[in-house]
Structures are given as structure tokens and as C-alpha cells.
XYZ file of C-alpha atoms in Angstrom:
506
model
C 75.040 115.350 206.808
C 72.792 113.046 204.752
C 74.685 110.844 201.961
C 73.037 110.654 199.159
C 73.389 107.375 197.416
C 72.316 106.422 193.599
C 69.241 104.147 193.634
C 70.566 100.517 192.069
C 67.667 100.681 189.652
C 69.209 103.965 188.251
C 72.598 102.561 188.134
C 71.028 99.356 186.452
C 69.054 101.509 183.498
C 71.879 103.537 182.983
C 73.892 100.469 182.365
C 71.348 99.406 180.326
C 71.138 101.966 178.095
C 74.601 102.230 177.900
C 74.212 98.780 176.777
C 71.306 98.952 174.201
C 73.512 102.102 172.387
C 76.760 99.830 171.900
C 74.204 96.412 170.806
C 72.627 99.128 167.983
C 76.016 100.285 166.964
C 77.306 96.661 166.078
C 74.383 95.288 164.736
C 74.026 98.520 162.201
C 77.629 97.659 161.844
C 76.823 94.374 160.807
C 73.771 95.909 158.467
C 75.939 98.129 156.695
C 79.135 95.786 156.327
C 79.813 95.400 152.551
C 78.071 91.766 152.283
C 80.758 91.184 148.909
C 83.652 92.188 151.121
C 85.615 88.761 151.503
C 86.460 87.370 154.931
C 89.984 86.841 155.924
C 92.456 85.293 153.911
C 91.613 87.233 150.627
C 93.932 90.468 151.528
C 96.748 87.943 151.365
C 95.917 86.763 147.862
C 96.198 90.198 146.298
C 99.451 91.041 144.506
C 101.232 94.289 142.871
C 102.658 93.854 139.601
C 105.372 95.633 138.592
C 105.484 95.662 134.734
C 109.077 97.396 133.064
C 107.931 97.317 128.899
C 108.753 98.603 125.442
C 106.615 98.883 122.443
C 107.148 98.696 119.371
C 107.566 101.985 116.841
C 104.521 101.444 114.168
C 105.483 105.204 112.307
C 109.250 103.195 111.969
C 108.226 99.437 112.731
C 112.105 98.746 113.050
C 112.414 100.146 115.937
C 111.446 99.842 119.747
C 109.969 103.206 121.788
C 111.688 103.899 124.851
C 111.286 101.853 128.196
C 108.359 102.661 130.250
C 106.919 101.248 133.614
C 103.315 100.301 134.405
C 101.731 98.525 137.788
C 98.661 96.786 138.282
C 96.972 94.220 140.487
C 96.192 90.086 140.338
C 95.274 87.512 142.862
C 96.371 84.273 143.369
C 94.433 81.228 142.311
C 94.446 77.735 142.130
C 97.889 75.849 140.398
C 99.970 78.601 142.171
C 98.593 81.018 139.608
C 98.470 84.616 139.378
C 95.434 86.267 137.559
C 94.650 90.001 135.769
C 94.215 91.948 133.209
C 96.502 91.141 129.513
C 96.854 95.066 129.343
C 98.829 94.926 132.538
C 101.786 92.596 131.840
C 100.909 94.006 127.824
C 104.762 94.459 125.758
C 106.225 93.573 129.129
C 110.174 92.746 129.262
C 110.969 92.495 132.863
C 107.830 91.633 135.916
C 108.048 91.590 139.949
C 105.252 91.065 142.043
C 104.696 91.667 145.849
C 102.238 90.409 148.049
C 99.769 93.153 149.671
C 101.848 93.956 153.203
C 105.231 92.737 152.319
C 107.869 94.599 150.945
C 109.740 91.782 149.045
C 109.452 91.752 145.365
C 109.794 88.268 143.657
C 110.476 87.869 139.668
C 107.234 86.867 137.563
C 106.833 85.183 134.303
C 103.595 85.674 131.772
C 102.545 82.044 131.269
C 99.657 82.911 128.904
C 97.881 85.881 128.192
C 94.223 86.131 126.070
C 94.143 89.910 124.825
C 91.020 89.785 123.215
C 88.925 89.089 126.893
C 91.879 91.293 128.730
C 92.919 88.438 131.363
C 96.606 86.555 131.935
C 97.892 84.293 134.029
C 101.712 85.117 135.415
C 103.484 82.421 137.225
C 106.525 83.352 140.268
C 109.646 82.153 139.528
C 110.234 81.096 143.002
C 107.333 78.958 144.374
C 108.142 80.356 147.926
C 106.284 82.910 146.789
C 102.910 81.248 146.779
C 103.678 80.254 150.787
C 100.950 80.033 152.581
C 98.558 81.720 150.485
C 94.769 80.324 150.461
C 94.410 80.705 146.938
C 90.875 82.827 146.419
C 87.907 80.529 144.524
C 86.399 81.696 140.827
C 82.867 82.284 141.631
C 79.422 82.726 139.031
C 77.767 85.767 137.917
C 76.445 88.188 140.314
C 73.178 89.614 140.360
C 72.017 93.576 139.458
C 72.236 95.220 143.110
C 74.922 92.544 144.553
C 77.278 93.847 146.839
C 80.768 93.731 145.622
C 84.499 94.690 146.823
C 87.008 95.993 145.000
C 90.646 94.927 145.942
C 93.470 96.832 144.225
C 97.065 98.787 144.463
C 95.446 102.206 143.473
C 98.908 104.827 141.873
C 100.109 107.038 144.519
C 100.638 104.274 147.216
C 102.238 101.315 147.866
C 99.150 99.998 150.516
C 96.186 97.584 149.387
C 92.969 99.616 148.637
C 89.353 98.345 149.257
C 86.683 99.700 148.019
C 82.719 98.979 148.163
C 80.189 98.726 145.645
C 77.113 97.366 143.515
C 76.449 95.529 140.792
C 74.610 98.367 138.557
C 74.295 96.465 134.787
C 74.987 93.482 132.678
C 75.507 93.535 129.580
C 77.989 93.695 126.717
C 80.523 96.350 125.880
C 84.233 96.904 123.875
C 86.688 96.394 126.078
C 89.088 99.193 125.780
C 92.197 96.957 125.914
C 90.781 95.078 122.362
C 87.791 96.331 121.095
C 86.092 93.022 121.609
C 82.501 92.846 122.242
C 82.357 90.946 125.304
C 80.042 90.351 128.587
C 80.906 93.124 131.142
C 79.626 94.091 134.564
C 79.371 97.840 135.403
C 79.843 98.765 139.000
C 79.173 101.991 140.883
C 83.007 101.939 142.419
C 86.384 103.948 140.974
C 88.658 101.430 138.913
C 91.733 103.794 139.897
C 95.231 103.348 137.700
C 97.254 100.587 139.037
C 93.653 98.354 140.499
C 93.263 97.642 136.856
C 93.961 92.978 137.781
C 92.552 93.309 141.100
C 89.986 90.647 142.357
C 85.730 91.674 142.305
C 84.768 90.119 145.632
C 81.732 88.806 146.676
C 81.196 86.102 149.273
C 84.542 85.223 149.577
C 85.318 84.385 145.684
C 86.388 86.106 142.754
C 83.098 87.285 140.338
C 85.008 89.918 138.426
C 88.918 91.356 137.329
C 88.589 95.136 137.625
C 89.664 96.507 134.056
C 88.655 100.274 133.115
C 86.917 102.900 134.515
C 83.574 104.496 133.079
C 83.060 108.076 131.485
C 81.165 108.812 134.676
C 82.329 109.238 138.261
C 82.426 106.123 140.416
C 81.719 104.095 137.200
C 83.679 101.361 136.721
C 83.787 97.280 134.960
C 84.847 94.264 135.602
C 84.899 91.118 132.836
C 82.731 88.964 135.040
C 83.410 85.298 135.941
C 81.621 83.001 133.108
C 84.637 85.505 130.714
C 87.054 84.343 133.257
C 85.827 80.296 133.654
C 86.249 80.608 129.864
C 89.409 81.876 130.023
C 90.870 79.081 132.526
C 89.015 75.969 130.705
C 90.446 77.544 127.625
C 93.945 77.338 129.058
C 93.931 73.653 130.947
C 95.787 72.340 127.695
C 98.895 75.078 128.307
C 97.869 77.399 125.211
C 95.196 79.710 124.625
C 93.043 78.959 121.643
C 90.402 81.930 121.738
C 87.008 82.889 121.555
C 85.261 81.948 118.689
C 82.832 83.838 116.436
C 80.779 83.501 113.581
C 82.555 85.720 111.268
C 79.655 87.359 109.743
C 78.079 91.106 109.239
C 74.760 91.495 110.569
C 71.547 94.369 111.150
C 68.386 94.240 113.543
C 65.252 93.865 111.926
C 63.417 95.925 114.067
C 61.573 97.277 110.911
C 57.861 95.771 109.756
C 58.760 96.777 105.998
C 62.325 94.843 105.958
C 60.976 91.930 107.971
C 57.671 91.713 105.745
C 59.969 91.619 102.478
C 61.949 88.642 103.894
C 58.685 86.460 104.607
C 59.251 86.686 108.289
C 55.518 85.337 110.256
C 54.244 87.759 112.853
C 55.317 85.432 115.769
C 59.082 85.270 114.175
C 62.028 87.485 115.105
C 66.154 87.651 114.639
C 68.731 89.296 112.936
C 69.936 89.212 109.259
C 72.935 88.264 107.503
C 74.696 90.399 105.410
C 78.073 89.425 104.456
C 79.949 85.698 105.528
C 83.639 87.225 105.487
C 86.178 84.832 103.463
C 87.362 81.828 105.810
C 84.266 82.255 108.415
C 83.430 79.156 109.761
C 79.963 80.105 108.448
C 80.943 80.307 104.638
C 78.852 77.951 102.743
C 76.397 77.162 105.046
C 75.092 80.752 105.919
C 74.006 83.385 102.810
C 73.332 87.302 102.532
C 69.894 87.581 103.419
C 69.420 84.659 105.683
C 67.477 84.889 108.954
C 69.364 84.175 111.885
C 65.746 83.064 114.362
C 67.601 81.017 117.262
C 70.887 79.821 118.427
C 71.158 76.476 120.633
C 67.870 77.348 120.982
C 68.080 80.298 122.195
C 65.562 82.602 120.458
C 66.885 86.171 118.477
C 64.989 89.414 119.293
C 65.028 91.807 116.241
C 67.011 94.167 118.178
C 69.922 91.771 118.094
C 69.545 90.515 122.021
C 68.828 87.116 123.598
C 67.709 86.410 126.925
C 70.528 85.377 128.875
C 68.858 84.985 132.251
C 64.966 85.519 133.372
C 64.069 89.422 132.734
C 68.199 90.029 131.563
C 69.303 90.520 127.694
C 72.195 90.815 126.213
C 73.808 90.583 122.651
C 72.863 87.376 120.514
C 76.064 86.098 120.235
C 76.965 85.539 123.823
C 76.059 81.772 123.109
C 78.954 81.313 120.524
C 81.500 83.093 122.500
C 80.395 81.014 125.514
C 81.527 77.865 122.786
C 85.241 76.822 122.711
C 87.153 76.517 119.756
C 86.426 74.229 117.401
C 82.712 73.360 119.168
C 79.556 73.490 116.904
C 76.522 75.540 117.122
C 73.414 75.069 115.670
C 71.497 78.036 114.595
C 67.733 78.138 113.145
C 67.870 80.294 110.481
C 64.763 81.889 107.762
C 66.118 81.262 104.405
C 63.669 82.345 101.650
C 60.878 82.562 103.713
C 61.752 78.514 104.446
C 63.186 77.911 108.142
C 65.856 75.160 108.200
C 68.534 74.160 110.303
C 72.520 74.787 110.144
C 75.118 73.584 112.256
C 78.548 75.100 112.408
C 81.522 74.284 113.515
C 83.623 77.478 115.187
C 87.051 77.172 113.937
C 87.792 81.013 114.097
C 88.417 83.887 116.598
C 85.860 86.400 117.161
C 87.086 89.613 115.245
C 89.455 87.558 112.694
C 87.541 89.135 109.814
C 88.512 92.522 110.642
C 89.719 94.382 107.243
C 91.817 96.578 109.495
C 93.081 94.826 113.009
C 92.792 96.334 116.308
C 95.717 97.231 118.242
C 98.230 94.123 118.465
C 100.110 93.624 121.800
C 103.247 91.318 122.520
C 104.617 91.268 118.497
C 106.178 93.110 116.221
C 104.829 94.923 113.495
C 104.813 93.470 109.727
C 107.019 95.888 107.439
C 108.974 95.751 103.660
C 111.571 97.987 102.536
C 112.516 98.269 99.249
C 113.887 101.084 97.330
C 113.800 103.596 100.604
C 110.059 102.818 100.113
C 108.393 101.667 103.849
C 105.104 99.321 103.491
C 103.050 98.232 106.311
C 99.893 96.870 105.947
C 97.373 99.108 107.885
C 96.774 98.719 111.751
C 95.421 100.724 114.688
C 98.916 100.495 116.113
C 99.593 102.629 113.097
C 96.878 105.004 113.234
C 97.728 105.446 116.897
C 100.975 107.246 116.080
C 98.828 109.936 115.577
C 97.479 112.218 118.914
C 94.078 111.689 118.799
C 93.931 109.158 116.083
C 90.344 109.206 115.528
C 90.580 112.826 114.658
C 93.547 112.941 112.930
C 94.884 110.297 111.786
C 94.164 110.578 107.446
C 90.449 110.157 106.363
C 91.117 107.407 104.344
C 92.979 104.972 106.595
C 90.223 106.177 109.417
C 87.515 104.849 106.964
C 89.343 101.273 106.088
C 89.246 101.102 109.876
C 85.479 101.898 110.685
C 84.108 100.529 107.816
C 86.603 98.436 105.701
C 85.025 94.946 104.816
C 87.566 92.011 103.709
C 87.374 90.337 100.925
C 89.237 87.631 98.774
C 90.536 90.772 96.885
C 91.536 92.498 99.618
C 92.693 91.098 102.837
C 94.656 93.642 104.162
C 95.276 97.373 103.367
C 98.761 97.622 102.379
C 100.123 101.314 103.048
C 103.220 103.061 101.206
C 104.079 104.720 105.064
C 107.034 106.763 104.557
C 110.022 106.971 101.972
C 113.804 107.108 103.071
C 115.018 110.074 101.172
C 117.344 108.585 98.641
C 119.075 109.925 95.151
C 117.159 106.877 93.613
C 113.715 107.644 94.960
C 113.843 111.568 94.374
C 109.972 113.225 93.440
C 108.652 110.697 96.108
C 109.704 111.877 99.060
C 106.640 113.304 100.420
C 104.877 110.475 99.505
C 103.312 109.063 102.634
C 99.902 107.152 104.106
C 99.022 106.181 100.512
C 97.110 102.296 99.617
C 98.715 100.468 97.278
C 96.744 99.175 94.705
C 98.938 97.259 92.368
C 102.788 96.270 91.983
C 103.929 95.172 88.625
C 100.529 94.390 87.431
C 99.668 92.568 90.418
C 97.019 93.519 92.726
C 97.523 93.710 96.332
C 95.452 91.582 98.750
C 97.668 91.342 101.847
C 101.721 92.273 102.354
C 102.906 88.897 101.025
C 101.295 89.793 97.162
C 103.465 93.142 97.769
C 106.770 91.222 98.599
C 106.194 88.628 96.211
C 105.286 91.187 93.464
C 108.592 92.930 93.728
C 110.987 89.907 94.029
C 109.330 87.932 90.931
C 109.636 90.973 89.070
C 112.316 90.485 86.096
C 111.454 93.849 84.104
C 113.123 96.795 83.907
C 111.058 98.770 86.288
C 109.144 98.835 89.487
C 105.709 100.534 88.780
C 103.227 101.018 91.699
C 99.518 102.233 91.403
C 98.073 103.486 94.224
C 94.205 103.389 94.913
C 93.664 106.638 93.446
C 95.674 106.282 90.078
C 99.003 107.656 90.726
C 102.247 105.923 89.738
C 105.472 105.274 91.639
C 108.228 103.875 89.272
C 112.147 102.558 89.907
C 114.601 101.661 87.737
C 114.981 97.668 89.314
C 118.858 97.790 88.424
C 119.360 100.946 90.843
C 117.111 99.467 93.428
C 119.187 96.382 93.541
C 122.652 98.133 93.783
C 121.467 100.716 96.375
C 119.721 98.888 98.638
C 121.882 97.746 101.256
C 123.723 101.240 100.955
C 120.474 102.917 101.794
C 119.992 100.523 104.644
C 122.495 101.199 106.054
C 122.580 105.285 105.909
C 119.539 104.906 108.161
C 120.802 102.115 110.419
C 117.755 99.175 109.824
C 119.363 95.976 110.067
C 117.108 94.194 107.913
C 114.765 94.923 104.818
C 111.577 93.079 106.383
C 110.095 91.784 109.587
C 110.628 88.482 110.436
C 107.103 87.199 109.287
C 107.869 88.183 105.800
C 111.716 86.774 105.989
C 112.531 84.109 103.132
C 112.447 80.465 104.531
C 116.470 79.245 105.074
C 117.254 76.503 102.795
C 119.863 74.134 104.052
């Protein structure tokens, strides 16, 4: 019987093939490998917050809602830090944090949280914690089409969750936690509840905070590292100071007619002024109807844009909010058909000149009682205690909040929210969600007129006018004598919030 035996130059091209397959498979591997994913060390730098909070009750401001629970994620960085977002740790009374693989939870402190950019800073209170932990390196803004990962504690699980994706647009956008118009990065991967703080990887450093999802699937943004940088050279000094703005109403001028009218040349383009709101840096040195053309040089389309990088625009203020506190600026504006130059010097947050404020996190809400009568002035904490606010929340207060200007006149909107059913205040009872005009002849700019209007008041009467005519009037006398009484029937310790408390004299 004849054996029949392999060639070797078979066995050899068989092995060689065999060879060639597994060679393809890694280097594809390598091809398609996320190129943001982060190299060891970085999984170790990712934490779960636990955040146990209460907020406070804006439809009765004094009062707490009940205890809830949130989680997010953070990462550790340099000064045995922990970074992510301010709406995670947001109303918080009691934090623990974990590191991704370990199941022991360790008590965390907020050192300092910026709501208007979304980002805080907790510390541990046991520096064990930080243990041998590489902290993870604050990198620069990536590029449209960069590779990023996504490192977060997504709800439903207790385990670290990576996920892939690209850079897909720059540009500004609200950020959901504060309505501020700040520099964003979308990306084409899920921000899931409870990632919301995780790191943005690419190359080994952070270049983004995951911190809402998109309407779309698989859309999600990041505030992207020069909002972060900001953010920690903001906070070297222990306190956060903000980011500043110009306090100022503006329009494009993307019409011929409207530019033509305000002597603009052919070659010339920006964005005009049209109201400098009362205590903007920019009062006296800026007018309704100047030209904003340039700032630090920096040249203003009439759509409202600047180039921020070669071929990549985004909205003209991005060089004042990339300013500190208390910095200058210097814009070239078109004033009367006459350019000149103006220098100011930012001494005010961005959004400060808001008529109506956006929501407020971490404090309690302003309030005066008198008479079973409830003021606030008007927030969107308080036009969130309505479902679906922006729908039906009243008409009025809606419109002080999407279009209400200040002015010296009118700072605030104060709002008669509720009355305490009392013998003394009978026939107003269903008076509720009304302005308040005047108090005892005195018009109302902001809550302290209202507080000082009643307690200077040495007439026989209370009489308030609200915007639209009508009249609320007390006896004083019966005020005085029943106001503790009525106090107490609905179990409010005190008459005011602490802001509006009388200074203690020794």
C-alpha cells in the first residue's frame, strides 16, 4: 500500500495563507480601531456620581419638593479633581462617587460649580480615593470628522459604557441646563441618562464633557475643551467669576436697504445695536444704532458670525466669552456713518440683562408675604410649575419671558402668585399670576420697591395696581394684627426669603 504524504510546499502555502488571513484581520483591526478611543489608564479615571437632591417649591417658594436621586459621570483631573456637568451634582444634598470597576462608594463634595457653561468640579472627601489614578489631560478643539469616544455610566447598569463616534459640527447652541449661548460640539454618538459628566476622548485627553442628547437618533453634544480651559483658568483663584458678555440687544444686517440707511460702504459688514441694557458694561460707550464691524479684530459678518478658524464660523461673540471677567475688548464699531474705536471693559455675566431669569439652581427662591398675599418676582423656575410650561404656563408671564426687555423702570417682574385664603383678604382669593404695577403709589421695579413700599407705608390702606388697572386694597391695621396668625394657620415660618430679610442691628 502506497502512503500518500502532503507535499511540504502544500503544507507551507497553507500555512501561509492561514497566515496572510489572521495579518488582514489585525491590521483591519487596527484600521477600524476608534483612533479617539484613549489608551489605558483612562477607564480608571472615569467615575459614577451618585447625586441624592431636593428642589425648591417655586408655586410655594417656602417649601422644599420631595427627595429625588440622579447619577451621572466625571473624570478625574489634575489637583485630585473630579470634573462634569453642573446639572449633575445641580440642588444636590448628599454625593458618592465610585470609580468605574470598583464597588466602593466614597463621599464627594461640590467645590465649585459654573451653571451657565454646565461644568463642576467635586472634590473626595478621602484623598485615598484619588490612589493611583493617572489623572486624564484637558486637550484643544477637535476637528469636523475627528474620531471621538464616549466614556459614561449609561441608567440601567452599574458597568462603564464606551461608545464611538465623530465630530459632526461646531458651532454654538443653548445649552439645555441654562439657556446660555455657548460653543458646542455635536457628535454622531447617544448621550444616554446617567453619561451626562463623562469624558469626550480623543488621543488620550479630554476634548469634550458629554451633556445632552440631540432631537435626532445618535445625536448628541459635548461643551468642548476651550469652554472647559475657561472654566478651570476661571477657577485657579478658588471662586468662579463667570463668563462675561456685552449686555446688549442686537439684529443681522443682512439687508441692502437697512445697511444703506446706516452709511455702511460696500466692503463693510457687522451687526447692529439696539438696546445697551441698564448696568452693561457697554452703557455709555455703545448707542442704539451703532455698527458693531470687528471685535479684537476679528471682523463681523452681517449674519452675526465670525470666523473662528479657517473655513469654520460661529456666533460673533465667541471672542468676549473667550475674555475673563473684568478683561477689555476692543470693538470697531460704525457710528453715524463715522467708524471709531471703543474699548470695554467686561465687568458682567453673559445673560445678566435678562428681564426674566432662566432657571436658577443651588438657591432658594425670592418671596414676600404680606396680608396672605404671595409675591415672587417672575422666574422660569416659576413658569416651570406648570406641565409643559411653554404651552401653558399664562400668556402674559410666557411673553415677559421671550420677549421682556429690562429697564431702569422695570428690573424685574414682580408677580401677585397666590393668596392664602384669609377673613382679611376675602374677594381676592382667586387672584393669582397677576404683575404688580404699583404699591402705595410706588412703582415696582424689582421685589425690594415691593417690600419697601409696604413697610414705609403709614396710611390707612394697602392699595395695589396691577398692570392692567385693577386694585387690591387692605385695611394696614388688620394686616398688622393678623399676620403672624395667618402664618401660622399655613405653617411658613417666616414672611420673606432670606435675601429680602431686614439687616440685624446689634
Amino acid at each position: 500500500m502506497k502512503h500518500h504524504v502532503k507535499p511540504p510546499f502544500k503544507v507551507m502555502g497553507n500555512r501561509m495563507r492561514l497566515f496572510q488571513s489572521a495579518l488582514f484581520v489585525v491590521i483591519i483591526g487596527i484600521i477600524m480601531a476608534p483612533s479617539g478611543w484613549a489608551k489605558g489608564g483612562t477607564k480608571e479615571a472615569v467615575v459614577k456620581i451618585f447625586n441624592v437632591y431636593n428642589r425648591y417649591d417655586y408655586d410655594e417658594p417656602w417649601k422644599m419638593q420631595r427627595q429625588k436621586r440622579r447619577s451621572g459621570t466625571g473624570c478625574i483631573i489634575s489637583g485630585r479633581r473630579i470634573l462634569t456637568n453642573a446639572h449633575v451634582v445641580a440642588d444636590q444634598k448628599f454625593i458618592q462617587i465610585k470609580k468605574a470597576g470598583e464597588a466602593r462608594k466614597y463621599i464627594a463634595e461640590v467645590a465649585i460649580v459654573a451653571h451657565e457653561c454646565d461644568l463642576a468640579i467635586l472634590r473626595s472627601t478621602d484623598d485615598s480615593f484619588f490612589s493611583g489614578v493617572r489623572p486624564i489631560e484637558i486637550g484643544s478643539l477637535p476637528e469636523v470628522q475627528d474620531k471621538v469616544a464616549v466614556y459614561g455610566f449609561s441608567e440601567g447598569g452599574d458597568e462603564l459604557c464606551i461608545t464611538e463616534g465623530v465630530v459632526s459640527r461646531i458651532e454654538h447652541r443653548k445649552y439645555t441646563h441654562s439657556r446660555a449661548y455657548l460653543l458646542t460640539c455635536q457628535i454622531d454618538a447617544a448621550i444616554n441618562s446617567g453619561s451626562s459628566g463623562g469624558p469626550v476622548i480623543k488621543d488620550d485627553n479630554v476634548v469634550g464633557v458629554a451633556f445632552q442628547a440631540g432631537s435626532g437618533e445618535n445625536i448628541g453634544y459635548m461643551v468642548p475643551a476651550p469652554v472647559i480651559n475657561h472654566f478651570l483658568e476661571d477657577i485657579r483663584d478658588g471662586k468662579y467669576d463667570g463668563i462675561p458678555g456685552l449686555g446688549i440687544s442686537w439684529q443681522k444686517m443682512e439687508n441692502p436697504d437697512l445697511r444703506l440707511r446706516y452709511g455702511m460702504a460696500g466692503h463693510q459688514t457687522g451687526i447692529q445695536v439696539n438696546t445697551v441694557y441698564p448696568h452693561s458694561p457697554a452703557r455709555g460707550l455703545l448707542r442704539s444704532g451703532d455698527i458693531i464691524l470687528s471685535i479684537d479684530g476679528q471682523n463681523v459678518e452681517n449674519d452675526g458670525t465670525i470666523e473662528f478658524r479657517p473655513g469654520e464660523r460661529t456666533f460673533f461673540g465667541y471672542p468676549v466669552q473667550n475674555k475673563h471677567m473684568n478683561e477689555q475688548v476692543a470693538l470697531r464699531i460704525l457710528r453715524e456713518k463715522s467708524p471709531m474705536d471703543v474699548v470695554i471693559t467686561l465687568t458682567t455675566p453673559m445673560n445678566f440683562g435678562q428681564l426674566v431669569p432662566d432657571e436658577r439652581y443651588d438657591e432658594p427662591p425670592t418671596y414676600y408675604i404680606i396680608g396672605g398675599l404671595v409675591f415672587e418676582p417672575l422666574t422660569l423656575n416659576y413658569l416651570k410649575t406648570w406641565k409643559k410650561w411653554y404651552l401653558n404656563a399664562p400668556s402674559n408671564l410666557l411673553n415677559y419671558y421671550f420677549r421682556g426687555e429690562p429697564t431702569e423702570d422695570r428690573r424685574e417682574i414682580v408677580v401677585l402668585v397666590k393668596v392664602l385664603a384669609d377673613e382679611i383678604n376675602v374677594g381676592y382669593h382667586n387672584w393669582k399670576n397677576t404683575v404688580i404695577a404699583t404699591v402705595n403709589g410706588r412703582n415696582i421695579a424689582e421685589m425690594r420697591d415691593l417690600v419697601e413700599a409696604f413697610e414705609s407705608n403709614t396710611g390707612p390702606y394697602h392699595v395695589m395696581v396691577d398692570e392692567l388697572g385693577y386694585r387690591i386694597v387692605l385695611e394696614r391695621r388688620k394686616v398688622e394684627e393678623n399676620h403672624e396668625r395667618i402664618l401660622r394657620k399655613y405653617r411658613i415660618s417666616s414672611d420673606r426669603s432670606r435675601d429680602l430679610q431686614r439687616p440685624h442691628r446689634p
